[in-house]
Coordinates of C-alpha atoms and ligand atoms in Angstrom, one line a residue:
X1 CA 3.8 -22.9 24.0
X2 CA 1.6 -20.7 21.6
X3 CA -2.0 -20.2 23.0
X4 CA -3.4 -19.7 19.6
X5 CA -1.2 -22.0 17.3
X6 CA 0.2 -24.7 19.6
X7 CA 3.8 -24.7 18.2
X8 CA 6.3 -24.6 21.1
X9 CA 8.5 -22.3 20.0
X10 CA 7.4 -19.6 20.6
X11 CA 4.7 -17.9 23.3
X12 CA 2.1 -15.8 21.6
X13 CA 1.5 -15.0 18.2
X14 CA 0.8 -11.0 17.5
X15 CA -1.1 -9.1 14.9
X16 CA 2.3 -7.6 13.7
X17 CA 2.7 -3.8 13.7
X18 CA 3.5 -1.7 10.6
X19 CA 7.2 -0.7 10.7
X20 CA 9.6 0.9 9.3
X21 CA 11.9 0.3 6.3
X22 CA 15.6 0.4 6.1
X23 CA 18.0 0.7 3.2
X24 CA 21.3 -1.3 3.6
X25 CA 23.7 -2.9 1.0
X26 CA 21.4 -1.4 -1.9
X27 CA 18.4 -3.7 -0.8
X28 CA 15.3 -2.1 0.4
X29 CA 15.2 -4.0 3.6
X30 CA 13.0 -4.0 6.6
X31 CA 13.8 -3.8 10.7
X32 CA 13.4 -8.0 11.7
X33 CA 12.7 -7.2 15.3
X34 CA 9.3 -5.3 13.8
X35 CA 8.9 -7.8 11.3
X36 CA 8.5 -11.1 13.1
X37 CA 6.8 -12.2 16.1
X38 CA 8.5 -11.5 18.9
X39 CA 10.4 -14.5 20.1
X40 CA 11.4 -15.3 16.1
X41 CA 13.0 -12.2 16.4
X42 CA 14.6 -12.8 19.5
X43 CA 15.8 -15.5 18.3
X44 CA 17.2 -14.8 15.3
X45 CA 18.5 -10.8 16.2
X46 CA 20.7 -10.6 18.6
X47 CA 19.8 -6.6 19.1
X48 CA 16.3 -5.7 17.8
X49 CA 15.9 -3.4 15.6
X50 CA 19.5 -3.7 14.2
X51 CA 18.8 -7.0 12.3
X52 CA 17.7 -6.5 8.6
X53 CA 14.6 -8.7 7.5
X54 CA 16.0 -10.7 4.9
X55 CA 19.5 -11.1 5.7
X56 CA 18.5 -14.5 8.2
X57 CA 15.6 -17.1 7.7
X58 CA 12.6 -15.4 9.3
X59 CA 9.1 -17.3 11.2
X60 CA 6.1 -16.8 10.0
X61 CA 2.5 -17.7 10.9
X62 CA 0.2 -20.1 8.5
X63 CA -2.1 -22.5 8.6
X64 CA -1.6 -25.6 7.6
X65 CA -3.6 -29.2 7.5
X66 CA -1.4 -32.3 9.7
X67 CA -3.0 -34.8 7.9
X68 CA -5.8 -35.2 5.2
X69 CA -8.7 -35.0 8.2
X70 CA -7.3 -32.8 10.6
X71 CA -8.5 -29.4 9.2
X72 CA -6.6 -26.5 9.4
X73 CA -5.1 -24.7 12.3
X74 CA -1.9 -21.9 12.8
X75 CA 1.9 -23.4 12.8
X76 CA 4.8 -20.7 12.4
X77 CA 7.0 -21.7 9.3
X78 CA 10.5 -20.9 8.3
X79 CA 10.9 -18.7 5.0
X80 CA 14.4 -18.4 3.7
X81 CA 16.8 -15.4 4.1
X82 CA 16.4 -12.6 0.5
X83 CA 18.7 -14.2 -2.1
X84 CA 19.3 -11.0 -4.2
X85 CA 16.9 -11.6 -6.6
X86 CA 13.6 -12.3 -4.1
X87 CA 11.7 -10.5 -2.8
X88 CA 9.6 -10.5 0.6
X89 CA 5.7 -10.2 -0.2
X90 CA 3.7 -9.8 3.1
X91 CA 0.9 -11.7 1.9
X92 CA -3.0 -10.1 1.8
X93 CA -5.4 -12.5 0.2
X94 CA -5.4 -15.9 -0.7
X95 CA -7.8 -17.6 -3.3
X96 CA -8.8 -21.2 -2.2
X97 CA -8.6 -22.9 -5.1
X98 CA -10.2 -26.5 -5.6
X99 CA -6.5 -27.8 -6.2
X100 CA -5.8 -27.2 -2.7
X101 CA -8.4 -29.4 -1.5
X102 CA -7.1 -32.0 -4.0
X103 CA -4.0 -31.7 -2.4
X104 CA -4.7 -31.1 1.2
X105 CA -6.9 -34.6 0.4
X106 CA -3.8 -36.4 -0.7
X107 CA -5.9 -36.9 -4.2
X108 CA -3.3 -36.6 -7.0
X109 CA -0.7 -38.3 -4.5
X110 CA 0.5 -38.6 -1.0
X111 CA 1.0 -35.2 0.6
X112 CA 3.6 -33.8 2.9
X113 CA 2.1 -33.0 5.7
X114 CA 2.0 -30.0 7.3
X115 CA 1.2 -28.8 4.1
X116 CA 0.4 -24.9 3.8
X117 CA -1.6 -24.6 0.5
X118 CA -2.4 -21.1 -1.4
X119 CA -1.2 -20.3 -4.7
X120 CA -3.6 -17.5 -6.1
X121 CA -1.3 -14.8 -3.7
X122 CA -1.7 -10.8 -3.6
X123 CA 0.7 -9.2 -1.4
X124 CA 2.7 -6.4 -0.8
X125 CA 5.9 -6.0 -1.1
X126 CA 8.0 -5.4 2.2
X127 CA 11.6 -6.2 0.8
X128 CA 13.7 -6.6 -2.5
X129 CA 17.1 -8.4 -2.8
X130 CA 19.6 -6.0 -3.9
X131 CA 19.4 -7.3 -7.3
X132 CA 15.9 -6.9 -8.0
X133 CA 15.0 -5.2 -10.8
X134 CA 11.0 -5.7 -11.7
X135 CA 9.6 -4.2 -8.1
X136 CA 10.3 -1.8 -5.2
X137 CA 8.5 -1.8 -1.2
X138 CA 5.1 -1.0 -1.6
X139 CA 4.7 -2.5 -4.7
X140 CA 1.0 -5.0 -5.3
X141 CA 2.7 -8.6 -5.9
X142 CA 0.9 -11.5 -7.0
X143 CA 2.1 -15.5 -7.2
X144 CA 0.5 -18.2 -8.8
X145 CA 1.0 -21.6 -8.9
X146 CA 4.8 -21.6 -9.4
X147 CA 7.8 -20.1 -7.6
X148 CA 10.8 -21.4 -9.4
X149 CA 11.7 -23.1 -12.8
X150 CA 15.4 -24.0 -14.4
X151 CA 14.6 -20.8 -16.6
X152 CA 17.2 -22.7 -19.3
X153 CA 15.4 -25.7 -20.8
X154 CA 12.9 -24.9 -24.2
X155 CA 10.0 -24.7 -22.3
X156 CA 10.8 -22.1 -19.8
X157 CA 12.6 -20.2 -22.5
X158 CA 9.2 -20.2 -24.8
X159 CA 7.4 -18.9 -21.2
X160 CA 6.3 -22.0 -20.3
X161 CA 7.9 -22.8 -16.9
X162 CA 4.5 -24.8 -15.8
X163 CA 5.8 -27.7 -18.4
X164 CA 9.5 -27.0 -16.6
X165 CA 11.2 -30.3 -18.3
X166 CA 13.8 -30.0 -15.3
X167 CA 10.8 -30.0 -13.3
X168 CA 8.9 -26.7 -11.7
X169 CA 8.7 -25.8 -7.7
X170 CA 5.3 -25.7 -7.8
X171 CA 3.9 -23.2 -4.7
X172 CA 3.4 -25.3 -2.4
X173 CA 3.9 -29.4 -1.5
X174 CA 6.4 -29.5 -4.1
X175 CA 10.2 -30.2 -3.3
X176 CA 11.9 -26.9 -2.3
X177 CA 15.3 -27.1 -4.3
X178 CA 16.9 -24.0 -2.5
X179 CA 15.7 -24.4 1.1
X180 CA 15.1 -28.5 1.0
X181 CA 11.7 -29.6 2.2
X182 CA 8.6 -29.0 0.9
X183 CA 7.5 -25.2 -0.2
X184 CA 4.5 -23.6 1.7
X185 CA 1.8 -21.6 0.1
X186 CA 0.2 -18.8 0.6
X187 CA -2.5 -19.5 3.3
X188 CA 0.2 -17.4 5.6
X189 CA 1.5 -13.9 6.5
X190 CA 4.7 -13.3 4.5
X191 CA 6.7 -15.6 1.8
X192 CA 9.8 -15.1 -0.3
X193 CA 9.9 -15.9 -3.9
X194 CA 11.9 -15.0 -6.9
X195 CA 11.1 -11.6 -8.5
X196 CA 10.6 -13.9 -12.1
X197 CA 7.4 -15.8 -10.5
X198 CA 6.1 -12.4 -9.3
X199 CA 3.0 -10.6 -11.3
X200 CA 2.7 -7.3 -11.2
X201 CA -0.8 -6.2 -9.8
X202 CA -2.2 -3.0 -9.7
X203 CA -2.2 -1.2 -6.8
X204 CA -5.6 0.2 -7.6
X205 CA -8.2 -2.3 -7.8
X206 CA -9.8 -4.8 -5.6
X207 CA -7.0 -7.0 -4.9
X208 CA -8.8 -9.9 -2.9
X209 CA -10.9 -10.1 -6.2
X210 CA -7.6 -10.4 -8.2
X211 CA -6.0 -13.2 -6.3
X212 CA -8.0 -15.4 -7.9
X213 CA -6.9 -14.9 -11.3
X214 CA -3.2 -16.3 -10.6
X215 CA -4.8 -19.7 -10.6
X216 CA -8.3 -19.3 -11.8
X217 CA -8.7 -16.9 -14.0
X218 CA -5.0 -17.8 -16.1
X219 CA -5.9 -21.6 -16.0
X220 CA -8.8 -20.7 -18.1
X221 CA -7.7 -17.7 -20.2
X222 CA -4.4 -20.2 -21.8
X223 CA -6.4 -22.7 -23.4
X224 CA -8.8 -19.7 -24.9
X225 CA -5.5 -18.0 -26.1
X226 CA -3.8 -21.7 -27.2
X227 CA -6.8 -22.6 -29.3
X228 CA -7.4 -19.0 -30.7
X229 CA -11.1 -18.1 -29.6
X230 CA -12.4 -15.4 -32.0
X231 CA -15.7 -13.5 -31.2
X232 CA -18.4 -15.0 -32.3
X233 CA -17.4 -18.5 -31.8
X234 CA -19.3 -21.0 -29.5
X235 CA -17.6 -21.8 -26.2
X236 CA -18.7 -24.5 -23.7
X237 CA -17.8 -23.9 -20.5
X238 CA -18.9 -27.4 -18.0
X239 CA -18.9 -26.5 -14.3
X240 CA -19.7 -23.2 -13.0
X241 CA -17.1 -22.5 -9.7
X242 CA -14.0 -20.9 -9.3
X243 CA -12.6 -21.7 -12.7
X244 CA -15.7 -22.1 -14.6
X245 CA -17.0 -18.8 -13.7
X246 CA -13.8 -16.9 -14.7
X247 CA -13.9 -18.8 -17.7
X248 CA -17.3 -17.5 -18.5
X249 CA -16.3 -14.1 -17.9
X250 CA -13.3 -13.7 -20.0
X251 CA -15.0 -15.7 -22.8
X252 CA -17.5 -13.2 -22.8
X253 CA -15.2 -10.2 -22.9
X254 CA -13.8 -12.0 -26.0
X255 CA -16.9 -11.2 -27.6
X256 CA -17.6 -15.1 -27.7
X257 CA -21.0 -17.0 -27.5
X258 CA -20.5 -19.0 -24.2
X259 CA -22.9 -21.6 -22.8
X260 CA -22.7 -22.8 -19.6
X261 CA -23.5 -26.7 -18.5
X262 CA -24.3 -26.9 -14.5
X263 CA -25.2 -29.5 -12.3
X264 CA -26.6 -27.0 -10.0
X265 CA -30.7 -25.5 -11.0
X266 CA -29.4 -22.4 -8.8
X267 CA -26.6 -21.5 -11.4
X268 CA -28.6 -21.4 -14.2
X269 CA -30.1 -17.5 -13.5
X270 CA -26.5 -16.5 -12.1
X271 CA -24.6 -18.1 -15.8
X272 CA -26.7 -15.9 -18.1
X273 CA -25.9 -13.1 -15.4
X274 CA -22.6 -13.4 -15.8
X275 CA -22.6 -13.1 -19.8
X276 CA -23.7 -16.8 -20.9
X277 CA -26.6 -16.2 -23.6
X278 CA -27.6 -19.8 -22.7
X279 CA -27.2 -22.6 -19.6
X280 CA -27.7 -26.1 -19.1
X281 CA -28.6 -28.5 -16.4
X282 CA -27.0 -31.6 -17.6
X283 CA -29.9 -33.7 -17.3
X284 CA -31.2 -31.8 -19.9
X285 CA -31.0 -34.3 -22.8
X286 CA -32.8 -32.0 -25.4
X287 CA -30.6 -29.6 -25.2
X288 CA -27.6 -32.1 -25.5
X289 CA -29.0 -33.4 -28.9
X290 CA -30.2 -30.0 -30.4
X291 CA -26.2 -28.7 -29.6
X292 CA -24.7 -31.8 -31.5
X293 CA -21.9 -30.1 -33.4
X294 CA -22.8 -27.0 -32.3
X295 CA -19.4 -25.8 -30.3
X296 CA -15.8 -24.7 -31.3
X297 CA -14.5 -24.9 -28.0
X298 CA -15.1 -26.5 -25.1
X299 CA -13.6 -26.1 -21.6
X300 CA -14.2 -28.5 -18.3
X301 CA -13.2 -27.4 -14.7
X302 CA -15.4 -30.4 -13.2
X303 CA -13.2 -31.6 -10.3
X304 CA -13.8 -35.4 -11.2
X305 CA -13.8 -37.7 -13.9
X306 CA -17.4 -38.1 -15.9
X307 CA -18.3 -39.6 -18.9
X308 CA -16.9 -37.0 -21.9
X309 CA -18.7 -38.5 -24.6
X310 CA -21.8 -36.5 -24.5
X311 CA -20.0 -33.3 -24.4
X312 CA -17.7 -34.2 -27.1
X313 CA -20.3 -34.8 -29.3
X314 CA -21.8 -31.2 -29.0
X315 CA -18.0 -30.5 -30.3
X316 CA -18.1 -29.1 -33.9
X317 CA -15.4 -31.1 -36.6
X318 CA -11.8 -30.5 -35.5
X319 CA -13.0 -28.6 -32.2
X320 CA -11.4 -29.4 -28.8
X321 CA -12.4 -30.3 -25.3
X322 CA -9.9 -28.9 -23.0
X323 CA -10.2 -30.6 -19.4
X324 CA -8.5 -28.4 -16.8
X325 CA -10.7 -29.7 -14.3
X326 CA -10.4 -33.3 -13.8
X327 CA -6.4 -34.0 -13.5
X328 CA -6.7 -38.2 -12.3
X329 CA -7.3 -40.5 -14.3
X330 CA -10.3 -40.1 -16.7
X331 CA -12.6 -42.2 -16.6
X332 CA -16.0 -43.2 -18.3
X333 CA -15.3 -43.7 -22.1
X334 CA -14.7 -42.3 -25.3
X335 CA -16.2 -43.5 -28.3
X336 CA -13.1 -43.7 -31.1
X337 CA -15.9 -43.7 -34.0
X338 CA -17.9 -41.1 -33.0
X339 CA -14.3 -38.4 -31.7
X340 CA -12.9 -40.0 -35.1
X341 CA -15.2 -39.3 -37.3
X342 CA -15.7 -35.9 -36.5
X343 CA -12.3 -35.7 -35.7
X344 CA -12.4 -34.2 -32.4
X345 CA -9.9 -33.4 -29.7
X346 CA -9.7 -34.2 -25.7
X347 CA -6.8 -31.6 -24.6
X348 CA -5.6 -30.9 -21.0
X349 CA -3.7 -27.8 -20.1
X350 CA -1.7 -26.7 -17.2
X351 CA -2.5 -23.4 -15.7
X352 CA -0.1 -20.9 -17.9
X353 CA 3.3 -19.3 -18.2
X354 CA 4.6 -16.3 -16.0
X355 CA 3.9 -13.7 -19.1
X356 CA 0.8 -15.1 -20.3
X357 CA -0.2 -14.6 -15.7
X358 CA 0.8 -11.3 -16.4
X359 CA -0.8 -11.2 -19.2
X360 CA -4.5 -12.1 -17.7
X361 CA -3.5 -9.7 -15.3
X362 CA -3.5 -6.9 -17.3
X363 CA -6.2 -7.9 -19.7
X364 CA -8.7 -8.4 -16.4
X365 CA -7.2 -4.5 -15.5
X366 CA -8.0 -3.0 -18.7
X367 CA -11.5 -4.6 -18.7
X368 CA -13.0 -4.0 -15.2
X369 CA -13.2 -8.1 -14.9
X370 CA -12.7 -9.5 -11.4
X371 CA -13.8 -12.5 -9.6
X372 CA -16.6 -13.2 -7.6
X373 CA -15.7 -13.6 -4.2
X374 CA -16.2 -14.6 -0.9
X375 CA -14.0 -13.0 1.5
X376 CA -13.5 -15.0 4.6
X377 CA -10.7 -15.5 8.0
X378 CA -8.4 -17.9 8.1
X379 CA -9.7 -19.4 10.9
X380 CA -13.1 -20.4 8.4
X381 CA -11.2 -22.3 5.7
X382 CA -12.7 -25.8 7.1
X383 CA -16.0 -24.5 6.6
X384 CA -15.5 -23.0 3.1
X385 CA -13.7 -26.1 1.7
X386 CA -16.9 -28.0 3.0
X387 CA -19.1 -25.5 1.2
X388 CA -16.4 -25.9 -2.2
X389 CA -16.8 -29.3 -2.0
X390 CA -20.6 -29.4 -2.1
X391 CA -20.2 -26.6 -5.1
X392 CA -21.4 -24.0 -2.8
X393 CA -19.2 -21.0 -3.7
X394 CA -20.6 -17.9 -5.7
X395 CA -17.9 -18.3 -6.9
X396 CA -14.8 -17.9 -5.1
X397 CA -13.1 -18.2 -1.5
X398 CA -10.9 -15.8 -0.5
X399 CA -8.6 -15.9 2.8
X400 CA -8.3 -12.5 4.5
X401 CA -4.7 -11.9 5.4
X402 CA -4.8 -8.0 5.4
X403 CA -7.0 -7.6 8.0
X404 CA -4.9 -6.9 11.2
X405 CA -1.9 -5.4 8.9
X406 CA -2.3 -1.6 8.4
X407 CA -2.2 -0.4 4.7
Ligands
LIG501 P1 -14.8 -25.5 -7.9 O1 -14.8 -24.0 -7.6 O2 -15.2 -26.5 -6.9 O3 -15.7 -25.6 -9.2 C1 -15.9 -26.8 -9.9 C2 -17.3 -26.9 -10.4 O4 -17.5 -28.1 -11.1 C3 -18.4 -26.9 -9.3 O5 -18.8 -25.6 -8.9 C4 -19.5 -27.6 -10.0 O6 -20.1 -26.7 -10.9 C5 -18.8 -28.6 -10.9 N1 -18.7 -29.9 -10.1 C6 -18.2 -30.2 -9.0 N2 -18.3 -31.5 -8.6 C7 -18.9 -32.1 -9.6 C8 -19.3 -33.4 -9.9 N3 -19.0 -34.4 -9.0 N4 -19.9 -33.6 -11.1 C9 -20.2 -32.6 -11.9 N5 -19.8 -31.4 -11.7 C10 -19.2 -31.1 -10.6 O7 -13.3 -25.9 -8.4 P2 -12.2 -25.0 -9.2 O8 -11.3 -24.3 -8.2 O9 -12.9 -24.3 -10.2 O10 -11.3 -26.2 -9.8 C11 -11.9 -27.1 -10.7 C12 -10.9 -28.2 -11.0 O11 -9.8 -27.6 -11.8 C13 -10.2 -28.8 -9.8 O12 -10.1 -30.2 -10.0 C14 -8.8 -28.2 -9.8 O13 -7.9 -29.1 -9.2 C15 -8.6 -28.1 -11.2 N6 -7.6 -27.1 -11.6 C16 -6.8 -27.3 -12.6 C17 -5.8 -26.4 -13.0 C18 -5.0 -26.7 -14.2 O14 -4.0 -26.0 -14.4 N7 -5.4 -27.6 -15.1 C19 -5.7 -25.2 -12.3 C20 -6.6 -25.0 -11.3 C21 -7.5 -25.9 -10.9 P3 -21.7 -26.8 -11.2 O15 -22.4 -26.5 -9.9 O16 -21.9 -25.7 -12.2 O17 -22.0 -28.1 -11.8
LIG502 ZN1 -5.5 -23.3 -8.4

């Protein structure tokens, strides 16, 4: 029995070594004995050293969650063998996004339990299949929210795989069609995806502040792309966390007026930091009356359903309120007279394609823009999904996985 993760299969979890890459069958491959724990390896390679990572399913360590109150603790996983076109990212920071807590909660709908969340992943990569074509070892990775889509139907041919109509393998707690089960995040050391749902990051900048914008940061930038903002135009942006305050940044960089409504007094000074030329408390009523059809855009990132209506009326004619934030049911009312009459718009959106991630990617890269982060162990994500929940993250969480690996 593991000491630190509990899982009988195996001893004694290791900080694993840097190693040593082979070449075999025109795959960039690496040594399995090096690779994985020591007893996986065992296991799996009958002569160490010999074995090529990727050619058998590998353990790995995560954390995971056993039930909605349990918190999270280590468990070695299974990824799958390298199909030629994966690759094998060993994973170095993780953004904890409010999804996973959704999730994790059983919010949306039951989870599977373990469940390893993670979906805003920067890694390296350690292996390629030998039909990769997009990366090389030692390549920055990134993964989002998705690791797999039919890649036929309309939508994933117009670079939409997130609206998949065959249905999208989302990152994690979604059903895994080529290994069966569930898929696992990224709150872990290593994972295999196809090369498609791989970003490109650059090697050179601060890649725990990227991870964030795989979820985050494209979530926000879609909807600004979808419904055209120009510079100049008036943005909303309602809830200032992990989404709201990357929304807020790339608004900005679009040259747009952003205003920022908070429920938090201590975000106010931080808002206008960040590039808003005005924020709100929302029990500021004077301010909700002087901005009646003052905005061209509005975007939400509140976690929960609230009443809309006083938002949408700040909305100019024909403008839209895109709610990313709130994805049960919405509740609280809409007034038909007063969105018809001014003929106004409630939208959703759904994080964004694999180019338009790449996309945010390399718009963030060619701007300086990163997020704000909080870089903590694994063994604190209890405490920082407390602090998330009580909106107390300036303004994002991210899980250290590269400490312990060499570079
Ligand atoms: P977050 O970091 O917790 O930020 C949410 C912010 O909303 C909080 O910081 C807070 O801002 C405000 N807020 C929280 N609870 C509130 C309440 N009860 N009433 C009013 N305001 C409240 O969360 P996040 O990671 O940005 O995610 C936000 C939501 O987006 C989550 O529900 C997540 O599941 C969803 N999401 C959707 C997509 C998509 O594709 N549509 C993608 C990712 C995430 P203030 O302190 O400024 O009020
Ligand atoms: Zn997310």
């Amino acid at each position: 029995m593991c000491e630190a993760c509990g899982n009988s299969n195996h001893k004694k979890h290791e900080t694993l070594p840097r190693r040593e890459f082979l070449k075999e069958g025109g795959a960039s491959v690496l040594a399995a004995g090096a690779m994985m724990g020591t007893s996986a390896a065992a296991k799996a390679a009958p002569s160490e050293g010999k074995m090529v990572i990727g050619k058998e399913p590998f353990e790995t360590r995560a954390y995971a969650a056993k039930s909605a109150t349990s918190g999270f603790s280590p468990i070695t996983i299974t990824r799958r063998a390298l199909r030629p076109d994966d690759v094998l990212l060993d994973i170095l920071y993780v953004g904890i996004c409010h999804s996973d807590i959704h999730a994790v909660h059983s919010d949306w709908s039951a989870a599977h339990y373990p469940i390893v969340p993670g979906h805003e992943i920067v890694g390296r990569i350690l292996a390629v299949g030998s039909k990769v074509t997009k990366f090389k070892v030692g390549d920055i990775g990134g993964v989002g929210c998705m690791v797999d889509s039919c890649g036929t139907c309309e939508n994933c041919l117009d670079d939409r795989e997130q609206n998949c109509l065959n249905g999208t393998t989302f990152t994690y707690d979604s059903p895994d069609k080529i290994s069966g089960g569930y898929t696992f995040g990224g709150y872990s050391d290593r994972m295999v995806v196809n090369e498609r749902f791989v970003i490109h990051i650059p090697s050179q900048v601060h890649l725990a502040a990227y991870a964030p914008l795989l979820c985050a940061g494209v979530t926000t930038f879609s909807p600004m792309r979808h419904w055209k903002l120009q510079k100049d135009q008036k943005i909303a942006i309602v809830g200032l966390g992990g989404l709201g305050h990357m929304a807020l940044k790339l608004a900005h960089s679009m040259r747009a007026d952003v205003t920022v409504f908070t429920t938090t007094e201590g975000k106010i000074a931080d808002a206008k930091r960040l590039g808003a030329s005005a924020a709100f408390l929302w029990t500021d009523k004077k301010a909700f009356e002087r901005l009646t059809n003052h905005f061209d855009l509005m975007i939400s990132t509140v976690p929960v359903s609230y009443p809309m209506q006083p938002f949408m009326n700040m909305l100019k004619l024909d403008a839209t309120l895109v709610n990313v934030g709130a994805l049960g049911e919405l509740t609280g009312g809409l007034s038909g007279m007063s969105n018809g009459f001014g003929r106004k718009s409630l939208a959703g959106s759904m994080i964004g394609g694999i180019a338009e991630t790449q996309e945010v990617i390399d718009y963030c890269a060619a701007r300086h823009i990163e997020a704000d982060i909080e870089l903590i162990k694994p063994d604190e994500i209890d405490r920082a999904y407390e602090r998330v929940m009580s909106k107390d993250v300036r303004y994002r969480f991210v899980i250290d996985f590269a400490s312990g690996k060499s570079a």
